[in-house]
PDB file of C-alpha atoms in Angstrom:
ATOM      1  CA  UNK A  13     -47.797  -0.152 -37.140  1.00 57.00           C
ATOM      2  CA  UNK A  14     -46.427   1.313 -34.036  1.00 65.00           C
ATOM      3  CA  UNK A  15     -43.416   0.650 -32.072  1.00 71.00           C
ATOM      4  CA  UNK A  16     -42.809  -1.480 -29.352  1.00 67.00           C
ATOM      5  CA  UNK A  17     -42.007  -0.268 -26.331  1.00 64.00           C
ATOM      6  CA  UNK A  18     -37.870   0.817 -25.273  1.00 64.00           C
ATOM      7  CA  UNK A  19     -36.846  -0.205 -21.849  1.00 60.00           C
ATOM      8  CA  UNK A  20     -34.169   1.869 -20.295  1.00 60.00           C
ATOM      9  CA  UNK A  21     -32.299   2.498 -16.969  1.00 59.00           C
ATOM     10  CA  UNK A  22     -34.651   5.976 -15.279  1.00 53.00           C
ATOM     11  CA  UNK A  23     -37.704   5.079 -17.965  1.00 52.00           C
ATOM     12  CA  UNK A  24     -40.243   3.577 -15.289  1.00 54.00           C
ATOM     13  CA  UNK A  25     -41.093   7.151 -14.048  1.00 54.00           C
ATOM     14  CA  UNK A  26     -42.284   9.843 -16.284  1.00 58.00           C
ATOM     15  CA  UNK A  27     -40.341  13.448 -16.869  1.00 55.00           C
ATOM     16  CA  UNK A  28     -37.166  11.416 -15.385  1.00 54.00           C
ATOM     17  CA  UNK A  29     -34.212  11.669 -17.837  1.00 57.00           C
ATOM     18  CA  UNK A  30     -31.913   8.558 -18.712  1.00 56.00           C
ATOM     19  CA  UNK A  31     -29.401   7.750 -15.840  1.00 58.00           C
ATOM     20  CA  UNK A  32     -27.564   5.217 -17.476  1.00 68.00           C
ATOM     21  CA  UNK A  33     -24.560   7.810 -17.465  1.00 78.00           C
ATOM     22  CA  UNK A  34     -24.704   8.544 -14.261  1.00 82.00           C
ATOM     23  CA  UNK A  35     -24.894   5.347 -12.963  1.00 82.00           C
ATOM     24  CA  UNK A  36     -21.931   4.754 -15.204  1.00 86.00           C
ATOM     25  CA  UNK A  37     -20.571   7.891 -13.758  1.00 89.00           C
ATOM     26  CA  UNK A  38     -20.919   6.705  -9.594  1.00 91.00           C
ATOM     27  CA  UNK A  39     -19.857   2.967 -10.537  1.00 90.00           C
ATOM     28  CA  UNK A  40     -16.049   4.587 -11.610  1.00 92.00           C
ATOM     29  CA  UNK A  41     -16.392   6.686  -8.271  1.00 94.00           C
ATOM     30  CA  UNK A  42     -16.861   3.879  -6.191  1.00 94.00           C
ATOM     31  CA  UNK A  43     -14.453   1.415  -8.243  1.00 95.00           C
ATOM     32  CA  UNK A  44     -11.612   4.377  -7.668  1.00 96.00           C
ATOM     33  CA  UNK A  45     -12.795   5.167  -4.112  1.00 96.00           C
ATOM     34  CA  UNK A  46     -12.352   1.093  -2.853  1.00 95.00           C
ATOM     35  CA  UNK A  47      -8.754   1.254  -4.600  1.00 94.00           C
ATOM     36  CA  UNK A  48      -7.861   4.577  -2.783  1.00 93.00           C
ATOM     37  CA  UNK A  49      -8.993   3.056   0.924  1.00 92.00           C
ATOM     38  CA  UNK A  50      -7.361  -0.521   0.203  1.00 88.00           C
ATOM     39  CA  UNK A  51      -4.025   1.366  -0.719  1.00 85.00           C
ATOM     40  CA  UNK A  52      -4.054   3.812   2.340  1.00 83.00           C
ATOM     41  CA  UNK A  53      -5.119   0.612   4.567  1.00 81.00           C
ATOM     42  CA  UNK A  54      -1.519  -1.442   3.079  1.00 78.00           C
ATOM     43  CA  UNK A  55       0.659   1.301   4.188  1.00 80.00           C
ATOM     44  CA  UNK A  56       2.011   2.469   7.555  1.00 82.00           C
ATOM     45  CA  UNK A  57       4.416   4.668   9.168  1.00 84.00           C
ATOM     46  CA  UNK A  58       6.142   3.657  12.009  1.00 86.00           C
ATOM     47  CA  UNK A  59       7.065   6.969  14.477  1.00 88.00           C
ATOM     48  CA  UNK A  60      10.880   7.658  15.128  1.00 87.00           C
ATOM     49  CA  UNK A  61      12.462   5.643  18.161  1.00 86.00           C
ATOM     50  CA  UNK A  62       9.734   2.958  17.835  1.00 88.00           C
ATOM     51  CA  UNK A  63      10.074  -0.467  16.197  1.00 87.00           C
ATOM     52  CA  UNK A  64       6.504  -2.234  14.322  1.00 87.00           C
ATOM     53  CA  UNK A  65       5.190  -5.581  14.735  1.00 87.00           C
ATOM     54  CA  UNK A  66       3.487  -7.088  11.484  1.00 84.00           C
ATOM     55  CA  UNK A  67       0.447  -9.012  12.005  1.00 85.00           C
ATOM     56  CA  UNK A  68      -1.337 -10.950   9.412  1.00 85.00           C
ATOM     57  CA  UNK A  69      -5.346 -11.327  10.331  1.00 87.00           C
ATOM     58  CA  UNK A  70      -4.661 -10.593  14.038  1.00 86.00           C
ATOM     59  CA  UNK A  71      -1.725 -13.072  14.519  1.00 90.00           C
ATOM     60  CA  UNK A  72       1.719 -11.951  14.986  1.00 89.00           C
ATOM     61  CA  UNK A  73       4.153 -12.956  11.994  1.00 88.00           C
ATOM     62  CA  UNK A  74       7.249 -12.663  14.143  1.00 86.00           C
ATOM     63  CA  UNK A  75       8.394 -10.284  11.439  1.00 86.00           C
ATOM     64  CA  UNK A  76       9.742  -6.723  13.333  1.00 86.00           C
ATOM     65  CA  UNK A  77       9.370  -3.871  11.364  1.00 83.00           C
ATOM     66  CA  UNK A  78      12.078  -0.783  11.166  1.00 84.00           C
ATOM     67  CA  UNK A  79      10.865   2.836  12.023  1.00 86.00           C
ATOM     68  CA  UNK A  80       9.710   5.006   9.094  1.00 84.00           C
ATOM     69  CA  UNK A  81       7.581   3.888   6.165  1.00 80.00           C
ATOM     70  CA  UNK A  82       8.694   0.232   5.580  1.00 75.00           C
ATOM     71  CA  UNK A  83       9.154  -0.818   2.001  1.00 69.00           C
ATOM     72  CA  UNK A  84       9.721  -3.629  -0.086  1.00 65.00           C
ATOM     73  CA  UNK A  85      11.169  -2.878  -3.551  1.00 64.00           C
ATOM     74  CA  UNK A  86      12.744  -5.897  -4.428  1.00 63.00           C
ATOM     75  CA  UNK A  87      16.264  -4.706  -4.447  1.00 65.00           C
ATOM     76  CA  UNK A  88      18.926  -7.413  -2.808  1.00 68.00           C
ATOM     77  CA  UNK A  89      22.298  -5.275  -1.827  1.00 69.00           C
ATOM     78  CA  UNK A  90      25.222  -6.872  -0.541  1.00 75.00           C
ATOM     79  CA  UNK A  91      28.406  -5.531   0.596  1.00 76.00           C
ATOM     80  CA  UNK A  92      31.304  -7.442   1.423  1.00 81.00           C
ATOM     81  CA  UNK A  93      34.351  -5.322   3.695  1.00 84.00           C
ATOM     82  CA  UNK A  94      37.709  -5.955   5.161  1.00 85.00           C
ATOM     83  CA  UNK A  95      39.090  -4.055   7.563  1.00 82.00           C
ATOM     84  CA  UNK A  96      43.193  -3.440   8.132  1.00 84.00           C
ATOM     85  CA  UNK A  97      44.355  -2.232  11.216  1.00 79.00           C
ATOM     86  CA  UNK A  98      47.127  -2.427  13.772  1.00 80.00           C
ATOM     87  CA  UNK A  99      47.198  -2.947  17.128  1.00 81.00           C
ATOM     88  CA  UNK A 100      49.705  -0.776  19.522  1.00 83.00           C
ATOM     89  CA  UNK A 101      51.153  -3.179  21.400  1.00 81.00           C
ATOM     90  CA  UNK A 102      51.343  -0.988  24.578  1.00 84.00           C
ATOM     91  CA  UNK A 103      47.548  -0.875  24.306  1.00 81.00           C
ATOM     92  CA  UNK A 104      46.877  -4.680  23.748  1.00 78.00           C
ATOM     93  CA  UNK A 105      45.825  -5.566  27.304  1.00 81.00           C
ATOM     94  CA  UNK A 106      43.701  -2.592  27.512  1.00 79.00           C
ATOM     95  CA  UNK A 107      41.480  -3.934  24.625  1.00 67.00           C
TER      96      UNK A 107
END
């Protein structure tokens, strides 16, 4: 009895060897290639002495953005102060 025919990925043409590895191989490439370009894309550095403007699909959010790389991590700091001083009372108009 002879056997049925196998179908596989680079079969159809003759003396071509299997590419199902390969194409395996260029799917990862491309998966990691789209993840490198969106996470360049989401950052931004903002140049010394200049101040950022977010924008969210072309619209301005009205959110300003400080010079550097901007960064959310999530951390809330607070700092409360009081402040003592004493005021010279032969300065007092001069202030």
């Amino acid at each position: 009895m002879p056997n049925p025919p196998r179908f596989e990925l680079g079969s159809g043409l003759p003396g071509m060897r299997n590419l199902g590895g390969l194409g395996k191989r260029i799917l990862q490439l491309a998966v990691l290639l789209l993840a490198i370009i969106l996470l360049v894309s989401s950052t931004t550095s903002i140049p010394t002495g200049n101040m950022g403007v977010l924008t969210l699909f072309g619209k301005v959010t009205g959110e300003v953005l400080p010079e550097g790389i901007p960064s959310n991590e999530g951390l809330i700091l607070a700092l409360d102060t009081s402040l003592l001083f004493h005021l010279n009372r032969d300065m007092a108009a001069q202030v």
